[in-house]
Amino acid sequence: MNRGLTASNTVSLPQDDRVGGLPAAIFLLLALVPFAAGFGPESYVLGLFTRVMVFAIAALALDFICGYGGLVSFGHAAFVGIGAYAVGILGAHGITDMLVSLPSALLASAIFAYLTGNVCLRTRSVYFIMITLAFGQMAYFIAGSLAPYGGDDGLTIRLRSTLFGFAILQNDRSFYYFVLLALLAAYLLFRAIVYSRFGRVFRGARENPTRMSTLGFDVFRFQRVGYVIAGAVGGLSGFLLANATQFVSPAFMSWQRSGELIIMILLGGLGTLHGAIIGAAAYLLIEEALGGITEQWKLIFGPLLVLIVLFARGGLLGLADKIRGRLGRA
Amino acid sequence: MPDPVLQLDDLHKNFGGLVVTDGVTLDIGAGELHAVIGPNGAGKTTLINQISGLLAPTAGTIRFDGVDVTALPVDKRAQLGLARSFQITSVLPRFSALENVALAVQARGQTSYRFFGRADRERTVNDTASAALGEVGLTDRGQTLAAHLSHGEKRALELAIAIAMQPKLLLLDEPMAGTGHEESARLVDVLKRLKGRFSMLLVEHDMAAVFALADRISVLTYGRILASGQPDAVRADPKVVAAYLGEEME
Amino acid sequence: MSTGLVVVQILNGLQFGVLLFLIAAGLTLVFGVMDFINLAHGVQYMLGAYLAVAFYALTGNFLVALVLALAAALVFGLLLEFLIFRHLYDRDHLEQVIATFGIIIFLNQAVKTVWGAAPLTLPIPEFFSGSIVLMPGLLYPVWRLVIIGSGLAIGLLLYILVGHTRVGMLVRAGATNARMVSALGVDIHRLFMIVFGFGTMLAAFAGAMIAPILSVEPGMGDSVLILAFVVIVIGGIGSMRGAFLAALLIGLVDTLGRSFAIDILRLVMPPSPARTVGPAIASMLIYVLMALVLYFRPSGLFPARGRG
């Protein structure tokens, strides 16, 4: 169903693939945060922006399958949670080396994506949303029933991941840059994929899957590969989240979290990649800001979402385009 | 004698109680342009959908180039060399005309499981795609978004996509539908030029086009083949005249 | 694992299934006819419960409270339809999901603001309180039987309405092909409103009926909503029959699974791993069931639009 939702309503992909001004600016700003943070409550600011970047990674993956691939997954948080639990469970058994926990996180999420993708991707978009939602719930309940690993209450992680025994992530600043690097890597990865041969088929499958199969493409397999990649990157986000909070809980995989991820990509601008980063930042920062003002901030946020859907299609980037257009005309 | 490119053997398709294809046996030889005509509701599109793989027949077999493809999925048939155009234009609207065709070229060549390197900058693919666009007269429209093409241009694009697949058999589902005189004539010219390069199964209502192009004609009514053979023989067949051509030819 | 326990759990499973049916019925109709994903359906169930509690506090009579709650929920639902949902029917499913998600966020918070976060209770109407003897030594709460009974009665009512009335025929036609129905001159907006209103009342009814048994709290609609989705996915979107059968199936599988998973596992493995793995498997059960059904029937068991 292609009723023109993306920030770019006209083209499937902008011709220019130079990492343009805006994405570069975003990364530059993010790189400068730790310096600016020194002027305020440093660990709070660092922690906040670390979280922004961690969720941005998950949002990037979601934007890839949803914004470019047309696969609206309402269970994306499950991949994040699985990645996080990989860290938690290994940690509970004394294994903290990231050379073990990171690949484990990626692999676990990828496997979950493969198995659930096999079921979801056979169905129409309509069912797809609900089935991904259901699988997300399944992961949530399984995590909650793992009594040895905290069950519903979750599990604390004593130490952040180490490398060859060195606790290189324990320092908040170094961890921040580690996450920034991961975000940059994820961004560049998806950027490349989207313009690649695979990406073209993946995007085409969104426009017209029947047409694609009559060209000779096994649409199901292409979508499954894309879904697994997105799942693995979600697992990366989870690995980082577990390290950031030094805590894992089933709540990481709740459907509300999946919903929040969708909100992020919509907020920033669907199908733009850097929109996912903007959206993650916007959502989390608004949540922080409003939450600080009033406990009832959700009373404002809920209707705000409805208004955004009704009137601000294309998210923040779409709005920016519109404003730029108006200013250009003025 | 080599296998016919397409061999339909007693094909049946029922939708619940409704019989749409009622024992169709047909074959198409290499390089042949075979037209299927018939009144609306005769089951022509259903027939094409079964051949291309979008619909599974209830009974009967479909052999493509000697291979039994009855149970083979759509994409595998396409890989074997079966291309089709759609009655309701089916292009990728937010891709350029060139990229629409380039995807067809990409499908034939090396693997598409390549995750790096810009697909839209592949010289050989783009050249082949441009050539196909040239054959249908869309060379200047390569960079235009498919959504912004006129109806006739979209029909031509569908043809270009099919050509780029370098198929053994091209299924054409009413390519002239909704086009004006000029565009129809242009499409007929293109098809004339393509004749012999590969086999074609042409479903059409435009009788002028059918008689200008067809090597053989089959008439489909109520899901069965009423008559099949050389155009002049079919045209003169009293059954056909009574059932269908009589009104059309007037 | 006594027979009595099995019987009790079967009844509990039926009761849960009936509850799921009441919620899924409205959801599947709205989806089938209007192609509209309404995540906010769960909060309508929650509202039914809260309104029942509120009106009971005012009137002291359960029946009156129930009727008033249904009326209020209907009004509220129609208001939502008029103000918001109507503008979303033409939109992408993703946008529908976000917008209705926003409504959930808002209502869960609103309910907390008005009634507080602490769980509320509602006493079972006196006439139906207590338990009856099903078998020697086996007592079962009357109210749960009332729920099963009313759910089945509504199922029958819906069967008659949808299958044998003119409106029902339009609904079924709409679920198969809404545009066609509109093209035939039927006021599709009126039909939408009727379908939507009915669905809302069903959900509110379920909430009000369950309120005496479960605790009424913010967010109570969320987990039930997802189960309702599983029900309609398995049953087939737009199909009442599918929703009914799938709901009972899920109710039974989930309840029996949770009760007896450990015991069944003990047959094949020692008690300690059984106790660890049991709950995990029990929670996975209905999703595995869903996966299996979808693997063989990607459009569910009884899809309204057929499997052409």
PDB file of N, CA and C in Angstrom, chain A residues 140-184:
ATOM      1  N   TYR A 140       8.665 -10.976  24.259  1.00  0.00           N
ATOM      2  CA  TYR A 140       8.489 -10.290  25.536  1.00  0.00           C
ATOM      3  C   TYR A 140       8.111 -11.281  26.640  1.00  0.00           C
ATOM      4  N   PHE A 141       7.157 -12.140  26.331  1.00  0.00           N
ATOM      5  CA  PHE A 141       6.715 -13.091  27.348  1.00  0.00           C
ATOM      6  C   PHE A 141       7.775 -14.143  27.649  1.00  0.00           C
ATOM      7  N   ILE A 142       8.488 -14.571  26.609  1.00  0.00           N
ATOM      8  CA  ILE A 142       9.540 -15.560  26.855  1.00  0.00           C
ATOM      9  C   ILE A 142      10.590 -14.960  27.779  1.00  0.00           C
ATOM     10  N   ALA A 143      10.984 -13.718  27.468  1.00  0.00           N
ATOM     11  CA  ALA A 143      11.981 -13.062  28.310  1.00  0.00           C
ATOM     12  C   ALA A 143      11.480 -12.963  29.749  1.00  0.00           C
ATOM     13  N   GLY A 144      10.194 -12.644  29.885  1.00  0.00           N
ATOM     14  CA  GLY A 144       9.641 -12.499  31.226  1.00  0.00           C
ATOM     15  C   GLY A 144       9.556 -13.802  31.984  1.00  0.00           C
ATOM     16  N   SER A 145       9.569 -14.914  31.258  1.00  0.00           N
ATOM     17  CA  SER A 145       9.438 -16.190  31.946  1.00  0.00           C
ATOM     18  C   SER A 145      10.784 -16.823  32.230  1.00  0.00           C
ATOM     19  N   LEU A 146      11.863 -16.120  31.884  1.00  0.00           N
ATOM     20  CA  LEU A 146      13.191 -16.664  32.148  1.00  0.00           C
ATOM     21  C   LEU A 146      13.589 -16.370  33.588  1.00  0.00           C
ATOM     22  N   ALA A 147      13.057 -17.176  34.488  1.00  0.00           N
ATOM     23  CA  ALA A 147      13.304 -16.934  35.912  1.00  0.00           C
ATOM     24  C   ALA A 147      14.776 -16.829  36.280  1.00  0.00           C
ATOM     25  N   PRO A 148      15.632 -17.706  35.772  1.00  0.00           N
ATOM     26  CA  PRO A 148      17.041 -17.599  36.153  1.00  0.00           C
ATOM     27  C   PRO A 148      17.686 -16.295  35.689  1.00  0.00           C
ATOM     28  N   TYR A 149      17.036 -15.587  34.754  1.00  0.00           N
ATOM     29  CA  TYR A 149      17.643 -14.354  34.277  1.00  0.00           C
ATOM     30  C   TYR A 149      16.773 -13.155  34.630  1.00  0.00           C
ATOM     31  N   GLY A 150      16.177 -13.235  35.785  1.00  0.00           N
ATOM     32  CA  GLY A 150      15.468 -12.071  36.287  1.00  0.00           C
ATOM     33  C   GLY A 150      13.980 -12.059  36.019  1.00  0.00           C
ATOM     34  N   GLY A 151      13.516 -12.875  35.103  1.00  0.00           N
ATOM     35  CA  GLY A 151      12.083 -12.897  34.811  1.00  0.00           C
ATOM     36  C   GLY A 151      11.556 -11.514  34.499  1.00  0.00           C
ATOM     37  N   ASP A 152      10.416 -11.189  35.077  1.00  0.00           N
ATOM     38  CA  ASP A 152       9.789  -9.895  34.812  1.00  0.00           C
ATOM     39  C   ASP A 152      10.606  -8.725  35.324  1.00  0.00           C
ATOM     40  N   ASP A 153      11.396  -8.978  36.369  1.00  0.00           N
ATOM     41  CA  ASP A 153      12.116  -7.851  36.971  1.00  0.00           C
ATOM     42  C   ASP A 153      13.355  -7.466  36.205  1.00  0.00           C
ATOM     43  N   GLY A 154      13.843  -8.377  35.375  1.00  0.00           N
ATOM     44  CA  GLY A 154      15.026  -8.020  34.623  1.00  0.00           C
ATOM     45  C   GLY A 154      16.309  -8.395  35.339  1.00  0.00           C
ATOM     46  N   LEU A 155      17.393  -8.039  34.704  1.00  0.00           N
ATOM     47  CA  LEU A 155      18.703  -8.511  35.144  1.00  0.00           C
ATOM     48  C   LEU A 155      19.681  -7.351  35.115  1.00  0.00           C
ATOM     49  N   THR A 156      20.424  -7.171  36.188  1.00  0.00           N
ATOM     50  CA  THR A 156      21.449  -6.124  36.129  1.00  0.00           C
ATOM     51  C   THR A 156      22.736  -6.692  35.562  1.00  0.00           C
ATOM     52  N   ILE A 157      23.481  -5.812  34.938  1.00  0.00           N
ATOM     53  CA  ILE A 157      24.757  -6.193  34.338  1.00  0.00           C
ATOM     54  C   ILE A 157      25.851  -5.458  35.091  1.00  0.00           C
ATOM     55  N   ARG A 158      26.680  -6.247  35.744  1.00  0.00           N
ATOM     56  CA  ARG A 158      27.662  -5.609  36.615  1.00  0.00           C
ATOM     57  C   ARG A 158      28.660  -4.751  35.850  1.00  0.00           C
ATOM     58  N   LEU A 159      29.175  -5.341  34.777  1.00  0.00           N
ATOM     59  CA  LEU A 159      30.232  -4.656  34.043  1.00  0.00           C
ATOM     60  C   LEU A 159      29.837  -4.502  32.592  1.00  0.00           C
ATOM     61  N   ARG A 160      30.231  -3.402  32.013  1.00  0.00           N
ATOM     62  CA  ARG A 160      30.040  -3.276  30.577  1.00  0.00           C
ATOM     63  C   ARG A 160      30.966  -4.230  29.852  1.00  0.00           C
ATOM     64  N   SER A 161      30.673  -4.438  28.579  1.00  0.00           N
ATOM     65  CA  SER A 161      31.468  -5.396  27.809  1.00  0.00           C
ATOM     66  C   SER A 161      32.933  -5.001  27.793  1.00  0.00           C
ATOM     67  N   THR A 162      33.762  -6.011  27.809  1.00  0.00           N
ATOM     68  CA  THR A 162      35.207  -5.770  27.807  1.00  0.00           C
ATOM     69  C   THR A 162      35.800  -6.255  26.494  1.00  0.00           C
ATOM     70  N   LEU A 163      37.024  -5.864  26.246  1.00  0.00           N
ATOM     71  CA  LEU A 163      37.739  -6.324  25.064  1.00  0.00           C
ATOM     72  C   LEU A 163      39.084  -6.862  25.518  1.00  0.00           C
ATOM     73  N   PHE A 164      39.254  -8.175  25.348  1.00  0.00           N
ATOM     74  CA  PHE A 164      40.475  -8.833  25.817  1.00  0.00           C
ATOM     75  C   PHE A 164      40.729  -8.514  27.292  1.00  0.00           C
ATOM     76  N   GLY A 165      39.662  -8.411  28.059  1.00  0.00           N
ATOM     77  CA  GLY A 165      39.838  -8.162  29.486  1.00  0.00           C
ATOM     78  C   GLY A 165      39.924  -6.696  29.843  1.00  0.00           C
ATOM     79  N   PHE A 166      40.058  -5.811  28.837  1.00  0.00           N
ATOM     80  CA  PHE A 166      40.142  -4.387  29.149  1.00  0.00           C
ATOM     81  C   PHE A 166      38.733  -3.788  29.188  1.00  0.00           C
ATOM     82  N   ALA A 167      38.439  -3.046  30.264  1.00  0.00           N
ATOM     83  CA  ALA A 167      37.110  -2.455  30.412  1.00  0.00           C
ATOM     84  C   ALA A 167      37.048  -1.138  29.660  1.00  0.00           C
ATOM     85  N   ILE A 168      37.165  -1.207  28.327  1.00  0.00           N
ATOM     86  CA  ILE A 168      37.270   0.029  27.548  1.00  0.00           C
ATOM     87  C   ILE A 168      35.969   0.811  27.472  1.00  0.00           C
ATOM     88  N   LEU A 169      34.858   0.164  27.807  1.00  0.00           N
ATOM     89  CA  LEU A 169      33.579   0.866  27.685  1.00  0.00           C
ATOM     90  C   LEU A 169      33.091   1.442  29.003  1.00  0.00           C
ATOM     91  N   GLN A 170      33.805   1.153  30.065  1.00  0.00           N
ATOM     92  CA  GLN A 170      33.297   1.563  31.370  1.00  0.00           C
ATOM     93  C   GLN A 170      33.214   3.086  31.497  1.00  0.00           C
ATOM     94  N   ASN A 171      34.198   3.772  30.872  1.00  0.00           N
ATOM     95  CA  ASN A 171      34.180   5.227  30.908  1.00  0.00           C
ATOM     96  C   ASN A 171      33.061   5.749  30.010  1.00  0.00           C
ATOM     97  N   ASP A 172      32.230   6.640  30.537  1.00  0.00           N
ATOM     98  CA  ASP A 172      31.077   7.112  29.779  1.00  0.00           C
ATOM     99  C   ASP A 172      31.455   7.793  28.476  1.00  0.00           C
ATOM    100  N   ARG A 173      32.540   8.520  28.493  1.00  0.00           N
ATOM    101  CA  ARG A 173      32.945   9.216  27.281  1.00  0.00           C
ATOM    102  C   ARG A 173      33.379   8.254  26.193  1.00  0.00           C
ATOM    103  N   SER A 174      34.224   7.290  26.580  1.00  0.00           N
ATOM    104  CA  SER A 174      34.673   6.348  25.558  1.00  0.00           C
ATOM    105  C   SER A 174      33.486   5.538  25.051  1.00  0.00           C
ATOM    106  N   PHE A 175      32.564   5.211  25.955  1.00  0.00           N
ATOM    107  CA  PHE A 175      31.391   4.477  25.519  1.00  0.00           C
ATOM    108  C   PHE A 175      30.593   5.310  24.521  1.00  0.00           C
ATOM    109  N   TYR A 176      30.469   6.603  24.812  1.00  0.00           N
ATOM    110  CA  TYR A 176      29.744   7.489  23.903  1.00  0.00           C
ATOM    111  C   TYR A 176      30.310   7.409  22.499  1.00  0.00           C
ATOM    112  N   TYR A 177      31.642   7.501  22.383  1.00  0.00           N
ATOM    113  CA  TYR A 177      32.241   7.480  21.056  1.00  0.00           C
ATOM    114  C   TYR A 177      32.138   6.120  20.402  1.00  0.00           C
ATOM    115  N   PHE A 178      32.137   5.082  21.235  1.00  0.00           N
ATOM    116  CA  PHE A 178      31.944   3.734  20.699  1.00  0.00           C
ATOM    117  C   PHE A 178      30.573   3.639  20.031  1.00  0.00           C
ATOM    118  N   VAL A 179      29.575   4.161  20.735  1.00  0.00           N
ATOM    119  CA  VAL A 179      28.225   4.121  20.188  1.00  0.00           C
ATOM    120  C   VAL A 179      28.131   4.985  18.936  1.00  0.00           C
ATOM    121  N   LEU A 180      28.773   6.140  18.983  1.00  0.00           N
ATOM    122  CA  LEU A 180      28.746   7.036  17.816  1.00  0.00           C
ATOM    123  C   LEU A 180      29.328   6.329  16.598  1.00  0.00           C
ATOM    124  N   LEU A 181      30.413   5.612  16.819  1.00  0.00           N
ATOM    125  CA  LEU A 181      31.044   4.861  15.736  1.00  0.00           C
ATOM    126  C   LEU A 181      30.086   3.814  15.178  1.00  0.00           C
ATOM    127  N   ALA A 182      29.412   3.128  16.115  1.00  0.00           N
ATOM    128  CA  ALA A 182      28.455   2.109  15.687  1.00  0.00           C
ATOM    129  C   ALA A 182      27.341   2.745  14.867  1.00  0.00           C
ATOM    130  N   LEU A 183      26.864   3.904  15.308  1.00  0.00           N
ATOM    131  CA  LEU A 183      25.793   4.590  14.586  1.00  0.00           C
ATOM    132  C   LEU A 183      26.258   4.974  13.189  1.00  0.00           C
ATOM    133  N   LEU A 184      27.465   5.509  13.106  1.00  0.00           N
ATOM    134  CA  LEU A 184      28.016   5.895  11.811  1.00  0.00           C
ATOM    135  C   LEU A 184      28.120   4.674  10.898  1.00  0.00           C
TER     136      LEU A 184
END
